[in-house]
Amino acid sequence: MTEQEHPIVPYRTFVVVWVLLLLLTAVTVAVSRVHLGPLNIWAALGIASVKSALVIFFFMHLKYEKLQAFRIFLLVALLILAIFIGFTFFDVLYR
């Protein structure tokens, strides 16, 4: 059984990511108050994707994984999920 080394992440990194998440939440609220038509959904999905990527990379320590393919796979999966949800909203919007 091999032991994996866990990197020591300074608290400052977590605080910066937390502040970024708060700012992105404020941006989400601000965008929801601006009438952009169907682009409101895409803006909200884009911001949510960035927020989820921040959480996955920093709080779930994916940034420190050695497998690059896993990172790329996760980002592609998040992008595909956002696209599917966006197309679902377009379908509901234009019925």
GROMACS .gro file of C-alpha atoms in nm:
model
   95
    1MET     CA    1   0.000   0.000   0.000
    2THR     CA    2   0.143   0.333  -0.100
    3GLU     CA    3   0.098   0.649   0.093
    4GLN     CA    4   0.001   0.960  -0.093
    5GLU     CA    5   0.151   1.286   0.008
    6HIS     CA    6  -0.095   1.555   0.092
    7PRO     CA    7   0.022   1.904   0.009
    8ILE     CA    8   0.002   2.168   0.276
    9VAL     CA    9  -0.229   2.438   0.152
   10PRO     CA   10  -0.205   2.774   0.329
   11TYR     CA   11  -0.522   2.914   0.480
   12ARG     CA   12  -0.479   3.223   0.268
   13THR     CA   13  -0.562   3.018  -0.043
   14PHE     CA   14  -0.890   2.901   0.106
   15VAL     CA   15  -0.980   3.252   0.216
   16VAL     CA   16  -0.910   3.390  -0.132
   17VAL     CA   17  -1.122   3.119  -0.294
   18TRP     CA   18  -1.400   3.183  -0.043
   19VAL     CA   19  -1.395   3.555  -0.120
   20LEU     CA   20  -1.406   3.475  -0.492
   21LEU     CA   21  -1.709   3.253  -0.434
   22LEU     CA   22  -1.882   3.534  -0.246
   23LEU     CA   23  -1.803   3.780  -0.525
   24LEU     CA   24  -1.933   3.540  -0.788
   25THR     CA   25  -2.252   3.497  -0.585
   26ALA     CA   26  -2.293   3.875  -0.579
   27VAL     CA   27  -2.235   3.883  -0.955
   28THR     CA   28  -2.501   3.614  -0.999
   29VAL     CA   29  -2.752   3.822  -0.803
   30ALA     CA   30  -2.658   4.137  -0.997
   31VAL     CA   31  -2.694   3.961  -1.333
   32SER     CA   32  -3.033   3.825  -1.234
   33ARG     CA   33  -3.157   4.181  -1.188
   34VAL     CA   34  -3.045   4.289  -1.536
   35HIS     CA   35  -3.281   4.195  -1.818
   36LEU     CA   36  -3.070   4.013  -2.076
   37GLY     CA   37  -3.343   3.787  -2.210
   38PRO     CA   38  -3.227   3.430  -2.268
   39LEU     CA   39  -2.870   3.529  -2.190
   40ASN     CA   40  -2.957   3.546  -1.820
   41ILE     CA   41  -2.963   3.166  -1.814
   42TRP     CA   42  -2.627   3.136  -1.987
   43ALA     CA   43  -2.473   3.395  -1.757
   44ALA     CA   44  -2.603   3.216  -1.449
   45LEU     CA   45  -2.482   2.879  -1.579
   46GLY     CA   46  -2.142   3.019  -1.664
   47ILE     CA   47  -2.097   3.172  -1.322
   48ALA     CA   48  -2.220   2.853  -1.155
   49SER     CA   49  -1.971   2.650  -1.359
   50VAL     CA   50  -1.685   2.874  -1.248
   51LYS     CA   51  -1.798   2.850  -0.885
   52SER     CA   52  -1.822   2.471  -0.900
   53ALA     CA   53  -1.479   2.449  -1.061
   54LEU     CA   54  -1.331   2.661  -0.780
   55VAL     CA   55  -1.486   2.436  -0.517
   56ILE     CA   56  -1.374   2.118  -0.690
   57PHE     CA   57  -1.019   2.236  -0.753
   58PHE     CA   58  -0.943   2.399  -0.419
   59PHE     CA   59  -1.176   2.261  -0.153
   60MET     CA   60  -1.178   1.908  -0.293
   61HIS     CA   61  -0.801   1.927  -0.366
   62LEU     CA   62  -0.829   1.832  -0.731
   63LYS     CA   63  -0.570   2.097  -0.811
   64TYR     CA   64  -0.308   1.889  -0.637
   65GLU     CA   65  -0.385   1.564  -0.816
   66LYS     CA   66  -0.110   1.441  -1.040
   67LEU     CA   67  -0.337   1.309  -1.317
   68GLN     CA   68  -0.398   1.585  -1.571
   69ALA     CA   69  -0.650   1.373  -1.760
   70PHE     CA   70  -0.879   1.363  -1.457
   71ARG     CA   71  -0.884   1.743  -1.441
   72ILE     CA   72  -0.961   1.778  -1.808
   73PHE     CA   73  -1.231   1.510  -1.786
   74LEU     CA   74  -1.398   1.691  -1.497
   75LEU     CA   75  -1.391   2.028  -1.671
   76VAL     CA   76  -1.537   1.878  -1.987
   77ALA     CA   77  -1.808   1.706  -1.783
   78LEU     CA   78  -1.897   2.036  -1.614
   79LEU     CA   79  -1.911   2.212  -1.949
   80ILE     CA   80  -2.132   1.944  -2.102
   81LEU     CA   81  -2.364   1.954  -1.800
   82ALA     CA   82  -2.395   2.333  -1.829
   83ILE     CA   83  -2.471   2.303  -2.202
   84PHE     CA   84  -2.739   2.039  -2.144
   85ILE     CA   85  -2.905   2.246  -1.872
   86GLY     CA   86  -2.887   2.554  -2.095
   87PHE     CA   87  -3.051   2.375  -2.388
   88THR     CA   88  -3.320   2.248  -2.154
   89PHE     CA   89  -3.394   2.605  -2.048
   90PHE     CA   90  -3.404   2.716  -2.411
   91ASP     CA   91  -3.650   2.438  -2.488
   92VAL     CA   92  -3.876   2.548  -2.204
   93LEU     CA   93  -3.836   2.917  -2.294
   94TYR     CA   94  -3.937   2.887  -2.660
   95ARG     CA   95  -4.229   2.643  -2.636
   0.00000   0.00000   0.00000
